[in-house]
Amino acid sequence: MMKLHEWIIFSCLFLTQGLVHALTLNSPYTQDEINQKYYFSDFREAPKHLDPARAYSSDEYRILGAVTESLFGYDYFSDVYTLVPLAARDMPAMMQKNKDGFIELVIHLRDDLVFSPHPCFLDENEIDSQLSLNKNVDSPFQLQKGQRQVTAYDFAYQIKRMADPRLHCPIFPMVLSSYIKGMTEFQSELNRVIEKGRQTSESGQNELSAGGHSQGNGFMKPLLNYHEFECEGIQVPDKLTLKLILNPEGSKMLYWMALPFFSPVPHEALKFYSRPAVFSRGWRLDRYPVSNGPFYVHTFSANRLIQLNRTEGYRKRIFKYDNGEEAVLPFLDQIRFYREAEPISRWLKFKQGYYDVSGISNDHFFEVFQPGKGHSLSDFFVTRDITSRRMVLPTLMYMGFNMLDPVVGGRSEEKTALRQAICIAIDREGYLEQFLNGRGEVAHSPIPPGIFGYGLSRELFNASVFDWDETISAPRRKSIDEARQLLVKAGYPGGVDPRTGEGLILFFDTLSTAGNVAYKDWLQKQLKKLNIYLEFRETDYNRFREKMSTGTAQLFSWGWNADYPDPENFLFLFYGPNGRVRFKGENPTNYENKEFDVLYKHIEGQPNNEERLGKIHQMVRLLQQDCPIDFGYYPEAVTLAHSWVRHYSVHPFSNEVYTYLDVDINERKEYQQRENQVSMGPVFMLVFMMAGFTLLWKTARGRGKLP
Amino acid sequence: MMHYVLKRLLLGIPLLFGVNMMTFLLFFCVNSATDVTYKILGDKHVHPVTVYHFKNERQYHLPRFWHSKNSVLWVGPIEGSLKTLFSSRKHHTLSWEDFAAADPSVFMQGILTQNMIVVFNARHITPELVEQFLKEVLPWGIPVIEYLSSHATGMYSTVVQHAENETQLHAHIMTLTPKGIEKLTQTLFFKKSFQLLFFEFGISDRTQLDIGQEIRNRAMPSLMITLPAFLIGLLLEVSMALFLAYHRGRLPDRIGLLVTMAMISVMSLFYVFAAHWVFSVLLKWFPVSGFNTGFAGIKFILLPVFVAVADGLAGGIRFYRTLFLEEFEKDYVKTAYAKGLSSPSVVFKHILPNVMLPIVTNTVVVIPRLFMGSLILEYFFAIPGLGGFTLEGILAEDFAVVGSMTFLGAFLYVVGLILTDVCYAYVDPRVRVAK
């Protein structure tokens, strides 16, 4: 017989069962959020900088790409990496070279660009009253806002701003100072003014005790108005025209101008953020940038949420559907990035429908793709209409030889033979299958797909390591016997070092991370084929860096992401004067070949034509002969997207994903409700178990066995 | 009483100082600040100038404990009597030929690892070379002194100091050298570690957030989990322990022993994963992770609180059970029973107040530490609290964060100990009588 209170418990359970079905208890969002055109994504670590003059990493660009609109961009829907105008009206006409080699670049701006609404555009008194009225708001965007048009002066202002030594613009030393005429002198002038200002403001204090730059807390004194300083290479003939004079080596400038560095920053914003009343609230340009993109940063809470809102008054951009219908860009009203520390949480939420797009980590690969069936998605994802996007990235991952090393380095015939033998032995095809589930392409040259100079044909394949197999008309790795013969040529017959009479031992310098034991095992096995023993010298990241820059490493793994889609950006990794040890450059193998260096000078800054292509292939061939690296592979990015996400694609250079992304909120809501039905079964089980236990207890007690 | 508390407070100071010293040694004597900077700045296009400025901004260029002299880089021919001027300090000489040979790496490495003043001997040198030299040196923003210039490089007049003779040169160098107390204050230890004692936390190396502000923001989410978990846990532990002690030796006690032992044997990480798997993934009762403020945040904290309670429960029960058992055996309890008092009145009126004493000692220590949150729980459930903050700091090798949090932890522990002593005196009449 059920007693009254037991009835109550049961009916409560049934009631809640009905209730939770409608609610999806585990939704991390409120009902309000779900019913809006919001895009949900995550971040692992808050971006350090959102100031377009300082940001330079992919997590920063993810946000900044939506917030800024640089002069140029890449066609988001095209696989060919071509530049298109964004804030500029058109691609600048042919760069006219002056007699002395300087390049003149005239850029016409669109006339419909506006800054996102921001309180800095109000007049001084209004800002004061706004600040005193709203003491407890979290973001400057909660104040009353003004807005104004973007002019060429704002672009010029930003370019000049990047020369401010206190900002440490990451591309200044390598790019700006050498590309734009008069930029170095311009920086010296700023330096002098800053120094003067510092001396007057901190009179009496010596410079060292002031800690050099007082910018540590983000407060720059003195505040400079960069309009007041002239730079020879930056001119503004009229409101909508920007004229740059570039040094002869500045021909790659247009690519750099597709990065958020070249987006406008209003001088009003700097003035606003330097107000003590603003500064004390923790509002910085580095958190809440003011720019001309389709979105602006509305909330920046580094430990929970970064929220971007659609810019009111953003220039009218029309998106044409295939069926001829038109829509206004951007589609989304808000983009919400939630902080997610654990990758597993992100993955689960994606499957539950709470994140719209997700990458795939190795742990989940076989959950997503059916083993042995190529790359078809598993049933779980197929039935849920989740689709994958694949894309070989313009990235090179490789194993390098330190060319300064006495054992594996140097360009003599023996040393080259040794490297060649090792390259043959390292079976990259196997590596890709075993470790990356085929997500990558074996590289035959340092130039990845999509970039000028890439090609895999009978003429271009890496003949040091592969043979051309006519039957499949594809390259096939040379046999291990050939590698053994090369080893004889190298002076290590049978892998034995004649000086010691024992097997050759090579050292692989790597990081001591616990995760890659399998990889180390694999690598050791590859060299074992040649009877070479591979020993791992594991250190932390700092020591590893040190070894690389002092040239004491022997073998190492390294990678390179393209900055811009030009072969130069990969070939310069082998340019002698870029040597890591001697010049602290980006050539980690310290490869040096006069012939290569001469050719590099020839292709540098040249337009893509047959002549350049020929020289590039010549350079690639030199590298293939010398084997300073094993070329490794180009990784492939695989991402998953839910069916309600529209226009999503992986573009390695375009920063405009969020301009084009669209979501169908009803479809998403349905999915979330379907996938997140609360399971109450175990509660019933628990109740039954407890009931049983009490019954048992009571009977046992009745028999007098228990008190 | 005041006297006693004061004494305990003063004793806390050397303890905190020691804690600071240990973290400092671990961070700055094992790795050099330059290495850490490279790690924070990343790999691509990191110019040594950027590294230098980064270090300078965060004052990582300072010497560790004692800042007596800056080293001098002397560029150009060094003349007889000048050698005596530099004999007392570390100096490097670089000939013009070396410099003009365009191998700046020696020079860059030197600047990166030491506090350097550059003196260049401009005599006998062409203006072009001087230009080239300045172009290389000025972006660093390090002090540059031009010695015996034969031609004025007027353009740089405000950046470069001039010295016409040895006395002037000496004076210039002396103004750049710390004097008196500055030798102690212009050091890494003073700036990075000592100032923590005054709760000057500074700015995170990696994220550039104000750590003090961050601690204030993050304390609340941490407390939202630790405080309910602490209260519920304490209540459950004490009542369960009392129940088991009351039934000591009989079936409930034996079942209790079995269950609690099993619970203790399971590592705490397992509770996190298991509860997460069962309640979030399988049953879908709670969000996988996340946080929200106010009423909407309740669903996020239920599961972490549950895990925190479950994790500490068994250990607490065992501990309090022993306390109760000991008390149950005492003579006054037997007397009370013999006098015919009912069980509830013996347990609640006589035993419980007496057991309160060790319970108080055990729990008050913990209370201040509740602010620190819990490391793994917060990290795993993406709760923006102080525990997650500490763990991220450790993973990112962010000294500013780890140093601050270690100090805060030590400080709160000291506060907890003092509070315990005060409470002890308050609860136990004997302590007061003895005084």
PDB file of C-alpha atoms in Angstrom, chain B residues 56-182:
ATOM      1  CA  ASN B  56      61.127  46.594 -19.496  1.00  0.00           C
ATOM      2  CA  GLU B  57      57.439  47.324 -19.200  1.00  0.00           C
ATOM      3  CA  ARG B  58      57.009  44.613 -16.622  1.00  0.00           C
ATOM      4  CA  GLN B  59      60.323  45.487 -15.027  1.00  0.00           C
ATOM      5  CA  TYR B  60      61.723  42.051 -15.673  1.00  0.00           C
ATOM      6  CA  HIS B  61      64.952  43.666 -16.798  1.00  0.00           C
ATOM      7  CA  LEU B  62      65.895  44.452 -13.216  1.00  0.00           C
ATOM      8  CA  PRO B  63      68.455  42.387 -11.294  1.00  0.00           C
ATOM      9  CA  ARG B  64      67.093  39.880  -8.798  1.00  0.00           C
ATOM     10  CA  PHE B  65      68.087  41.102  -5.364  1.00  0.00           C
ATOM     11  CA  TRP B  66      70.683  43.840  -5.504  1.00  0.00           C
ATOM     12  CA  HIS B  67      70.901  46.591  -8.054  1.00  0.00           C
ATOM     13  CA  SER B  68      74.260  48.185  -7.593  1.00  0.00           C
ATOM     14  CA  LYS B  69      75.478  48.948 -11.073  1.00  0.00           C
ATOM     15  CA  ASN B  70      74.432  48.844 -14.643  1.00  0.00           C
ATOM     16  CA  SER B  71      76.810  47.240 -17.048  1.00  0.00           C
ATOM     17  CA  VAL B  72      78.279  49.352 -19.776  1.00  0.00           C
ATOM     18  CA  LEU B  73      78.622  48.556 -23.422  1.00  0.00           C
ATOM     19  CA  TRP B  74      81.460  50.589 -24.771  1.00  0.00           C
ATOM     20  CA  VAL B  75      81.460  50.912 -28.525  1.00  0.00           C
ATOM     21  CA  GLY B  76      84.517  52.256 -30.301  1.00  0.00           C
ATOM     22  CA  PRO B  77      88.152  52.737 -29.301  1.00  0.00           C
ATOM     23  CA  ILE B  78      88.626  52.713 -25.542  1.00  0.00           C
ATOM     24  CA  GLU B  79      91.259  55.126 -24.365  1.00  0.00           C
ATOM     25  CA  GLY B  80      93.817  54.637 -21.632  1.00  0.00           C
ATOM     26  CA  SER B  81      92.500  56.429 -18.568  1.00  0.00           C
ATOM     27  CA  LEU B  82      88.914  55.427 -19.318  1.00  0.00           C
ATOM     28  CA  LYS B  83      89.735  51.866 -18.424  1.00  0.00           C
ATOM     29  CA  THR B  84      90.074  52.843 -14.792  1.00  0.00           C
ATOM     30  CA  LEU B  85      86.642  54.443 -14.919  1.00  0.00           C
ATOM     31  CA  PHE B  86      85.099  51.150 -15.914  1.00  0.00           C
ATOM     32  CA  SER B  87      87.297  48.866 -13.884  1.00  0.00           C
ATOM     33  CA  SER B  88      84.771  48.844 -11.069  1.00  0.00           C
ATOM     34  CA  ARG B  89      81.818  47.753 -13.157  1.00  0.00           C
ATOM     35  CA  LYS B  90      80.957  45.010 -15.567  1.00  0.00           C
ATOM     36  CA  HIS B  91      81.608  46.247 -19.031  1.00  0.00           C
ATOM     37  CA  HIS B  92      81.802  44.964 -22.547  1.00  0.00           C
ATOM     38  CA  THR B  93      83.624  46.505 -25.390  1.00  0.00           C
ATOM     39  CA  LEU B  94      82.648  46.219 -28.967  1.00  0.00           C
ATOM     40  CA  SER B  95      84.831  47.698 -31.663  1.00  0.00           C
ATOM     41  CA  TRP B  96      83.390  49.750 -34.470  1.00  0.00           C
ATOM     42  CA  GLU B  97      84.557  47.101 -36.849  1.00  0.00           C
ATOM     43  CA  ASP B  98      82.488  44.490 -35.042  1.00  0.00           C
ATOM     44  CA  PHE B  99      79.525  46.711 -35.100  1.00  0.00           C
ATOM     45  CA  ALA B 100      79.924  47.758 -38.713  1.00  0.00           C
ATOM     46  CA  ALA B 101      80.309  44.094 -39.645  1.00  0.00           C
ATOM     47  CA  ALA B 102      76.531  44.017 -39.228  1.00  0.00           C
ATOM     48  CA  ASP B 103      76.437  41.188 -36.774  1.00  0.00           C
ATOM     49  CA  PRO B 104      74.096  42.679 -34.247  1.00  0.00           C
ATOM     50  CA  SER B 105      73.442  39.437 -32.442  1.00  0.00           C
ATOM     51  CA  VAL B 106      76.209  39.933 -29.883  1.00  0.00           C
ATOM     52  CA  PHE B 107      74.922  43.334 -29.068  1.00  0.00           C
ATOM     53  CA  MET B 108      71.289  42.199 -28.891  1.00  0.00           C
ATOM     54  CA  GLN B 109      71.987  39.271 -26.613  1.00  0.00           C
ATOM     55  CA  GLY B 110      73.926  41.573 -24.305  1.00  0.00           C
ATOM     56  CA  ILE B 111      71.110  44.050 -24.031  1.00  0.00           C
ATOM     57  CA  LEU B 112      68.572  41.321 -23.451  1.00  0.00           C
ATOM     58  CA  THR B 113      70.376  39.772 -20.541  1.00  0.00           C
ATOM     59  CA  GLN B 114      71.795  42.757 -18.713  1.00  0.00           C
ATOM     60  CA  ASN B 115      70.892  46.255 -17.730  1.00  0.00           C
ATOM     61  CA  MET B 116      73.013  48.103 -20.096  1.00  0.00           C
ATOM     62  CA  ILE B 117      74.135  51.605 -20.722  1.00  0.00           C
ATOM     63  CA  VAL B 118      75.614  52.125 -24.146  1.00  0.00           C
ATOM     64  CA  VAL B 119      78.484  54.568 -24.448  1.00  0.00           C
ATOM     65  CA  PHE B 120      79.765  55.263 -27.881  1.00  0.00           C
ATOM     66  CA  ASN B 121      82.996  56.905 -28.583  1.00  0.00           C
ATOM     67  CA  ALA B 122      82.156  59.142 -31.449  1.00  0.00           C
ATOM     68  CA  ARG B 123      85.647  60.426 -32.091  1.00  0.00           C
ATOM     69  CA  HIS B 124      87.292  59.356 -35.318  1.00  0.00           C
ATOM     70  CA  ILE B 125      84.039  58.056 -36.659  1.00  0.00           C
ATOM     71  CA  THR B 126      82.181  59.122 -39.732  1.00  0.00           C
ATOM     72  CA  PRO B 127      78.708  60.616 -39.336  1.00  0.00           C
ATOM     73  CA  GLU B 128      77.339  57.796 -41.503  1.00  0.00           C
ATOM     74  CA  LEU B 129      78.514  55.190 -39.061  1.00  0.00           C
ATOM     75  CA  VAL B 130      77.064  57.156 -36.177  1.00  0.00           C
ATOM     76  CA  GLU B 131      73.743  57.275 -38.017  1.00  0.00           C
ATOM     77  CA  GLN B 132      73.860  53.560 -38.610  1.00  0.00           C
ATOM     78  CA  PHE B 133      74.727  52.936 -35.008  1.00  0.00           C
ATOM     79  CA  LEU B 134      71.917  55.078 -33.696  1.00  0.00           C
ATOM     80  CA  LYS B 135      69.426  53.501 -36.068  1.00  0.00           C
ATOM     81  CA  GLU B 136      70.289  50.170 -34.526  1.00  0.00           C
ATOM     82  CA  VAL B 137      70.345  51.321 -30.914  1.00  0.00           C
ATOM     83  CA  LEU B 138      67.593  53.886 -30.586  1.00  0.00           C
ATOM     84  CA  PRO B 139      64.591  51.567 -31.000  1.00  0.00           C
ATOM     85  CA  TRP B 140      65.685  49.775 -27.855  1.00  0.00           C
ATOM     86  CA  GLY B 141      65.123  52.842 -25.746  1.00  0.00           C
ATOM     87  CA  ILE B 142      68.140  52.087 -23.578  1.00  0.00           C
ATOM     88  CA  PRO B 143      70.281  54.932 -22.266  1.00  0.00           C
ATOM     89  CA  VAL B 144      72.841  56.000 -24.837  1.00  0.00           C
ATOM     90  CA  ILE B 145      75.705  58.352 -24.069  1.00  0.00           C
ATOM     91  CA  GLU B 146      77.710  59.926 -26.816  1.00  0.00           C
ATOM     92  CA  TYR B 147      81.269  60.522 -25.776  1.00  0.00           C
ATOM     93  CA  LEU B 148      83.533  63.157 -27.287  1.00  0.00           C
ATOM     94  CA  SER B 149      81.552  63.859 -30.380  1.00  0.00           C
ATOM     95  CA  SER B 150      83.431  65.615 -33.100  1.00  0.00           C
ATOM     96  CA  HIS B 151      80.263  66.496 -34.897  1.00  0.00           C
ATOM     97  CA  ALA B 152      76.902  67.192 -33.300  1.00  0.00           C
ATOM     98  CA  THR B 153      74.254  64.629 -34.103  1.00  0.00           C
ATOM     99  CA  GLY B 154      71.689  67.264 -33.326  1.00  0.00           C
ATOM    100  CA  MET B 155      68.726  65.249 -34.491  1.00  0.00           C
ATOM    101  CA  TYR B 156      68.966  62.977 -31.506  1.00  0.00           C
ATOM    102  CA  SER B 157      69.765  65.657 -28.993  1.00  0.00           C
ATOM    103  CA  THR B 158      67.023  64.716 -26.559  1.00  0.00           C
ATOM    104  CA  VAL B 159      67.551  60.990 -26.603  1.00  0.00           C
ATOM    105  CA  VAL B 160      71.301  60.816 -26.529  1.00  0.00           C
ATOM    106  CA  GLN B 161      73.217  62.392 -23.741  1.00  0.00           C
ATOM    107  CA  HIS B 162      76.532  63.966 -24.526  1.00  0.00           C
ATOM    108  CA  ALA B 163      79.692  63.813 -22.547  1.00  0.00           C
ATOM    109  CA  GLU B 164      82.538  66.115 -23.436  1.00  0.00           C
ATOM    110  CA  ASN B 165      85.016  64.700 -20.963  1.00  0.00           C
ATOM    111  CA  GLU B 166      85.542  61.914 -18.492  1.00  0.00           C
ATOM    112  CA  THR B 167      83.977  63.708 -15.552  1.00  0.00           C
ATOM    113  CA  GLN B 168      80.835  64.360 -17.494  1.00  0.00           C
ATOM    114  CA  LEU B 169      80.707  60.788 -18.664  1.00  0.00           C
ATOM    115  CA  HIS B 170      81.112  59.605 -15.118  1.00  0.00           C
ATOM    116  CA  ALA B 171      78.358  61.907 -13.949  1.00  0.00           C
ATOM    117  CA  HIS B 172      76.009  60.675 -16.666  1.00  0.00           C
ATOM    118  CA  ILE B 173      76.620  57.095 -15.756  1.00  0.00           C
ATOM    119  CA  MET B 174      76.121  57.875 -12.086  1.00  0.00           C
ATOM    120  CA  THR B 175      72.688  59.419 -12.709  1.00  0.00           C
ATOM    121  CA  LEU B 176      71.717  56.177 -14.383  1.00  0.00           C
ATOM    122  CA  THR B 177      72.938  54.155 -11.437  1.00  0.00           C
ATOM    123  CA  PRO B 178      70.639  53.490  -8.489  1.00  0.00           C
ATOM    124  CA  LYS B 179      71.612  55.222  -5.299  1.00  0.00           C
ATOM    125  CA  GLY B 180      71.045  54.395  -1.648  1.00  0.00           C
ATOM    126  CA  ILE B 181      67.763  52.626  -1.000  1.00  0.00           C
ATOM    127  CA  GLU B 182      67.150  52.330  -4.736  1.00  0.00           C
TER     128      GLU B 182
END
